[in-house]
PDB file of C-alpha atoms in Angstrom:
ATOM      1  CA  MET A   1     -20.493  20.825  -1.486  1.00  0.00           C
ATOM      2  CA  SER A   2     -18.675  18.240  -3.627  1.00  0.00           C
ATOM      3  CA  ASP A   3     -19.348  14.525  -3.165  1.00  0.00           C
ATOM      4  CA  ALA A   4     -15.656  13.878  -2.353  1.00  0.00           C
ATOM      5  CA  ARG A   5     -15.655  16.524   0.376  1.00  0.00           C
ATOM      6  CA  THR A   6     -18.919  15.232   1.859  1.00  0.00           C
ATOM      7  CA  SER A   7     -17.543  11.712   1.773  1.00  0.00           C
ATOM      8  CA  ARG A   8     -14.411  12.789   3.689  1.00  0.00           C
ATOM      9  CA  GLN A   9     -16.435  14.704   6.275  1.00  0.00           C
ATOM     10  CA  LEU A  10     -18.810  11.831   6.928  1.00  0.00           C
ATOM     11  CA  ALA A  11     -16.249   9.050   6.677  1.00  0.00           C
ATOM     12  CA  CYS A  12     -15.784   6.786   9.620  1.00  0.00           C
ATOM     13  CA  THR A  13     -12.111   6.294  10.452  1.00  0.00           C
ATOM     14  CA  CYS A  14     -12.791   2.777  11.661  1.00  0.00           C
ATOM     15  CA  ALA A  15     -14.649   1.828   8.458  1.00  0.00           C
ATOM     16  CA  ARG A  16     -11.740   3.045   6.342  1.00  0.00           C
ATOM     17  CA  LEU A  17      -9.242   1.240   8.546  1.00  0.00           C
ATOM     18  CA  ARG A  18     -11.237  -1.997   8.365  1.00  0.00           C
ATOM     19  CA  ARG A  19     -11.625  -1.691   4.582  1.00  0.00           C
ATOM     20  CA  THR A  20      -7.864  -1.273   4.181  1.00  0.00           C
ATOM     21  CA  ALA A  21      -7.140  -4.088   6.640  1.00  0.00           C
ATOM     22  CA  ARG A  22      -9.429  -6.473   4.718  1.00  0.00           C
ATOM     23  CA  GLN A  23      -7.712  -5.597   1.443  1.00  0.00           C
ATOM     24  CA  ALA A  24      -4.231  -6.055   2.926  1.00  0.00           C
ATOM     25  CA  THR A  25      -5.268  -9.313   4.600  1.00  0.00           C
ATOM     26  CA  ARG A  26      -6.509 -10.713   1.287  1.00  0.00           C
ATOM     27  CA  PHE A  27      -3.159  -9.737  -0.281  1.00  0.00           C
ATOM     28  CA  TYR A  28      -1.249 -11.710   2.379  1.00  0.00           C
ATOM     29  CA  ASP A  29      -3.731 -14.608   2.400  1.00  0.00           C
ATOM     30  CA  VAL A  30      -3.271 -15.151  -1.335  1.00  0.00           C
ATOM     31  CA  ALA A  31       0.504 -15.229  -0.891  1.00  0.00           C
ATOM     32  CA  LEU A  32       0.312 -17.751   1.980  1.00  0.00           C
ATOM     33  CA  ARG A  33      -2.263 -20.002   0.296  1.00  0.00           C
ATOM     34  CA  PRO A  34       0.365 -22.379  -1.234  1.00  0.00           C
ATOM     35  CA  VAL A  35       1.361 -23.524   2.276  1.00  0.00           C
ATOM     36  CA  GLY A  36      -2.216 -23.763   3.551  1.00  0.00           C
ATOM     37  CA  LEU A  37      -2.106 -20.836   5.971  1.00  0.00           C
ATOM     38  CA  ARG A  38      -4.019 -17.609   6.340  1.00  0.00           C
ATOM     39  CA  LEU A  39      -2.396 -14.451   7.711  1.00  0.00           C
ATOM     40  CA  THR A  40      -4.161 -14.794  11.074  1.00  0.00           C
ATOM     41  CA  GLN A  41      -2.816 -18.329  11.467  1.00  0.00           C
ATOM     42  CA  PHE A  42       0.675 -17.244  10.427  1.00  0.00           C
ATOM     43  CA  SER A  43       0.555 -14.444  13.016  1.00  0.00           C
ATOM     44  CA  ILE A  44      -0.478 -16.837  15.766  1.00  0.00           C
ATOM     45  CA  LEU A  45       2.331 -19.272  14.912  1.00  0.00           C
ATOM     46  CA  ALA A  46       4.909 -16.464  14.658  1.00  0.00           C
ATOM     47  CA  ASN A  47       3.922 -15.023  18.040  1.00  0.00           C
ATOM     48  CA  LEU A  48       4.102 -18.447  19.645  1.00  0.00           C
ATOM     49  CA  GLU A  49       7.555 -19.028  18.169  1.00  0.00           C
ATOM     50  CA  ARG A  50       8.849 -15.918  19.950  1.00  0.00           C
ATOM     51  CA  SER A  51       7.853 -17.347  23.310  1.00  0.00           C
ATOM     52  CA  GLU A  52       7.957 -20.597  25.190  1.00  0.00           C
ATOM     53  CA  GLY A  53       4.186 -20.751  25.179  1.00  0.00           C
ATOM     54  CA  LEU A  54       1.579 -18.185  26.068  1.00  0.00           C
ATOM     55  CA  THR A  55      -1.735 -18.206  27.817  1.00  0.00           C
ATOM     56  CA  VAL A  56      -4.737 -17.706  25.548  1.00  0.00           C
ATOM     57  CA  THR A  57      -5.384 -14.389  27.313  1.00  0.00           C
ATOM     58  CA  ARG A  58      -1.838 -13.111  26.742  1.00  0.00           C
ATOM     59  CA  LEU A  59      -1.832 -14.242  23.105  1.00  0.00           C
ATOM     60  CA  SER A  60      -5.200 -12.591  22.431  1.00  0.00           C
ATOM     61  CA  GLY A  61      -3.822  -9.349  23.882  1.00  0.00           C
ATOM     62  CA  LEU A  62      -0.702  -9.482  21.710  1.00  0.00           C
ATOM     63  CA  LEU A  63      -2.746 -10.131  18.572  1.00  0.00           C
ATOM     64  CA  GLY A  64      -5.603  -7.777  19.422  1.00  0.00           C
ATOM     65  CA  LEU A  65      -8.080 -10.627  18.898  1.00  0.00           C
ATOM     66  CA  GLU A  66     -11.136 -11.443  20.945  1.00  0.00           C
ATOM     67  CA  ARG A  67     -10.571 -14.595  22.985  1.00  0.00           C
ATOM     68  CA  THR A  68     -13.451 -16.405  21.239  1.00  0.00           C
ATOM     69  CA  THR A  69     -12.004 -15.593  17.801  1.00  0.00           C
ATOM     70  CA  LEU A  70      -8.570 -16.730  18.916  1.00  0.00           C
ATOM     71  CA  THR A  71     -10.001 -19.929  20.410  1.00  0.00           C
ATOM     72  CA  ARG A  72     -11.681 -20.814  17.086  1.00  0.00           C
ATOM     73  CA  ASN A  73      -8.381 -20.260  15.260  1.00  0.00           C
ATOM     74  CA  LEU A  74      -6.434 -22.247  17.841  1.00  0.00           C
ATOM     75  CA  LYS A  75      -8.764 -25.238  17.442  1.00  0.00           C
ATOM     76  CA  LEU A  76      -7.913 -25.364  13.718  1.00  0.00           C
ATOM     77  CA  LEU A  77      -4.188 -25.087  14.441  1.00  0.00           C
ATOM     78  CA  ASP A  78      -4.462 -27.761  17.144  1.00  0.00           C
ATOM     79  CA  THR A  79      -6.302 -30.111  14.785  1.00  0.00           C
ATOM     80  CA  ALA A  80      -3.548 -29.600  12.197  1.00  0.00           C
ATOM     81  CA  GLY A  81      -0.976 -30.480  14.877  1.00  0.00           C
ATOM     82  CA  TRP A  82       0.735 -27.081  14.701  1.00  0.00           C
ATOM     83  CA  VAL A  83      -0.018 -26.000  18.282  1.00  0.00           C
ATOM     84  CA  GLU A  84      -0.590 -27.737  21.563  1.00  0.00           C
ATOM     85  CA  ILE A  85      -3.154 -26.415  24.015  1.00  0.00           C
ATOM     86  CA  GLY A  86      -2.653 -27.407  27.621  1.00  0.00           C
ATOM     87  CA  LYS A  87      -3.519 -26.368  31.139  1.00  0.00           C
ATOM     88  CA  GLY A  88      -2.172 -23.093  32.431  1.00  0.00           C
ATOM     89  CA  GLN A  89      -1.143 -22.297  35.983  1.00  0.00           C
ATOM     90  CA  ASP A  90      -4.692 -22.816  37.202  1.00  0.00           C
ATOM     91  CA  ASN A  91      -7.841 -24.578  35.982  1.00  0.00           C
ATOM     92  CA  ARG A  92      -9.183 -21.401  34.367  1.00  0.00           C
ATOM     93  CA  SER A  93      -6.239 -20.676  32.100  1.00  0.00           C
ATOM     94  CA  ARG A  94      -4.921 -22.503  29.078  1.00  0.00           C
ATOM     95  CA  LYS A  95      -1.421 -22.356  27.680  1.00  0.00           C
ATOM     96  CA  VAL A  96      -0.624 -22.606  23.964  1.00  0.00           C
ATOM     97  CA  ALA A  97       2.706 -23.730  22.535  1.00  0.00           C
ATOM     98  CA  LEU A  98       4.076 -24.300  19.067  1.00  0.00           C
ATOM     99  CA  THR A  99       4.713 -27.945  18.160  1.00  0.00           C
ATOM    100  CA  PRO A 100       7.595 -29.188  15.996  1.00  0.00           C
ATOM    101  CA  ARG A 101       5.085 -29.517  13.123  1.00  0.00           C
ATOM    102  CA  GLY A 102       4.039 -25.912  13.772  1.00  0.00           C
ATOM    103  CA  ARG A 103       7.666 -24.766  13.620  1.00  0.00           C
ATOM    104  CA  ALA A 104       8.081 -26.597  10.319  1.00  0.00           C
ATOM    105  CA  LYS A 105       4.897 -25.027   8.911  1.00  0.00           C
ATOM    106  CA  LEU A 106       6.073 -21.581   9.990  1.00  0.00           C
ATOM    107  CA  ALA A 107       9.485 -22.173   8.382  1.00  0.00           C
ATOM    108  CA  GLU A 108       7.726 -23.207   5.171  1.00  0.00           C
ATOM    109  CA  ALA A 109       5.531 -20.085   5.225  1.00  0.00           C
ATOM    110  CA  ARG A 110       8.131 -17.522   6.261  1.00  0.00           C
ATOM    111  CA  PRO A 111       9.721 -17.016   2.791  1.00  0.00           C
ATOM    112  CA  LEU A 112       6.260 -16.407   1.309  1.00  0.00           C
ATOM    113  CA  TRP A 113       5.455 -13.950   4.088  1.00  0.00           C
ATOM    114  CA  ARG A 114       8.771 -12.114   3.598  1.00  0.00           C
ATOM    115  CA  SER A 115       8.100 -11.825  -0.118  1.00  0.00           C
ATOM    116  CA  VAL A 116       4.561 -10.482   0.294  1.00  0.00           C
ATOM    117  CA  GLU A 117       5.740  -8.117   3.046  1.00  0.00           C
ATOM    118  CA  GLU A 118       8.343  -6.707   0.643  1.00  0.00           C
ATOM    119  CA  ASP A 119       5.724  -6.462  -2.126  1.00  0.00           C
ATOM    120  CA  PHE A 120       3.323  -4.608   0.173  1.00  0.00           C
ATOM    121  CA  ARG A 121       6.011  -2.191   1.366  1.00  0.00           C
ATOM    122  CA  ARG A 122       7.127  -1.587  -2.209  1.00  0.00           C
ATOM    123  CA  ALA A 123       3.522  -0.974  -3.318  1.00  0.00           C
ATOM    124  CA  ILE A 124       2.891   1.721  -0.700  1.00  0.00           C
ATOM    125  CA  GLY A 125       6.481   2.988  -0.608  1.00  0.00           C
ATOM    126  CA  PRO A 126       9.097   2.312   2.087  1.00  0.00           C
ATOM    127  CA  GLN A 127       8.651   5.659   3.833  1.00  0.00           C
ATOM    128  CA  THR A 128       4.866   5.306   3.896  1.00  0.00           C
ATOM    129  CA  ALA A 129       5.271   1.749   5.213  1.00  0.00           C
ATOM    130  CA  GLU A 130       7.394   2.949   8.141  1.00  0.00           C
ATOM    131  CA  GLN A 131       4.999   5.808   8.882  1.00  0.00           C
ATOM    132  CA  LEU A 132       2.046   3.428   8.697  1.00  0.00           C
ATOM    133  CA  ILE A 133       3.646   1.045  11.193  1.00  0.00           C
ATOM    134  CA  GLU A 134       4.264   3.899  13.629  1.00  0.00           C
ATOM    135  CA  LEU A 135       0.718   5.241  13.215  1.00  0.00           C
ATOM    136  CA  LEU A 136      -0.910   1.831  13.610  1.00  0.00           C
ATOM    137  CA  ASP A 137       1.184   0.894  16.649  1.00  0.00           C
ATOM    138  CA  GLY A 138       0.300   4.235  18.235  1.00  0.00           C
ATOM    139  CA  ALA A 139      -3.395   3.867  17.434  1.00  0.00           C
ATOM    140  CA  PHE A 140      -3.420   0.343  18.870  1.00  0.00           C
ATOM    141  CA  ARG A 141      -1.644   1.479  22.014  1.00  0.00           C
ATOM    142  CA  ASP A 142      -3.789   4.590  22.514  1.00  0.00           C
ATOM    143  CA  THR A 143      -7.233   3.261  21.606  1.00  0.00           C
ATOM    144  CA  PRO A 144      -9.252   2.544  24.762  1.00  0.00           C
ATOM    145  CA  ARG A 145     -10.037  -1.147  25.238  1.00  0.00           C
ATOM    146  CA  ALA A 146     -13.697  -2.091  25.225  1.00  0.00           C
TER     147      ALA A 146
END
């Protein structure tokens, strides 16, 4: 049996997905570096902009991030003055909102994100990009939560 065939048979879908995600993330991170943001931070700010504030639990669900990972990221954004973390409806929940400084940072980063998004789509081809989005959204939706 050829090495390529053995590799395909034994390949872990998750490992390949993570490898590709790391490569794509680095691509976006490099593009956002001039404004001092990483892709994860940009995503948090963009999701907060679309709402009037979200609980940490709701935001972690939207982003597919563990709450502890999100909390670490939010602390950095809070320290930078880009988000505000306050009390939620009860003592157990916390609500996160974008600050005016966060809106300004997002506005500064958005043209860089648009450019790298276009570059990525061009690199893999527009049709592949659309198919990839559909496949990834479906996989996210259909994968059982741990």
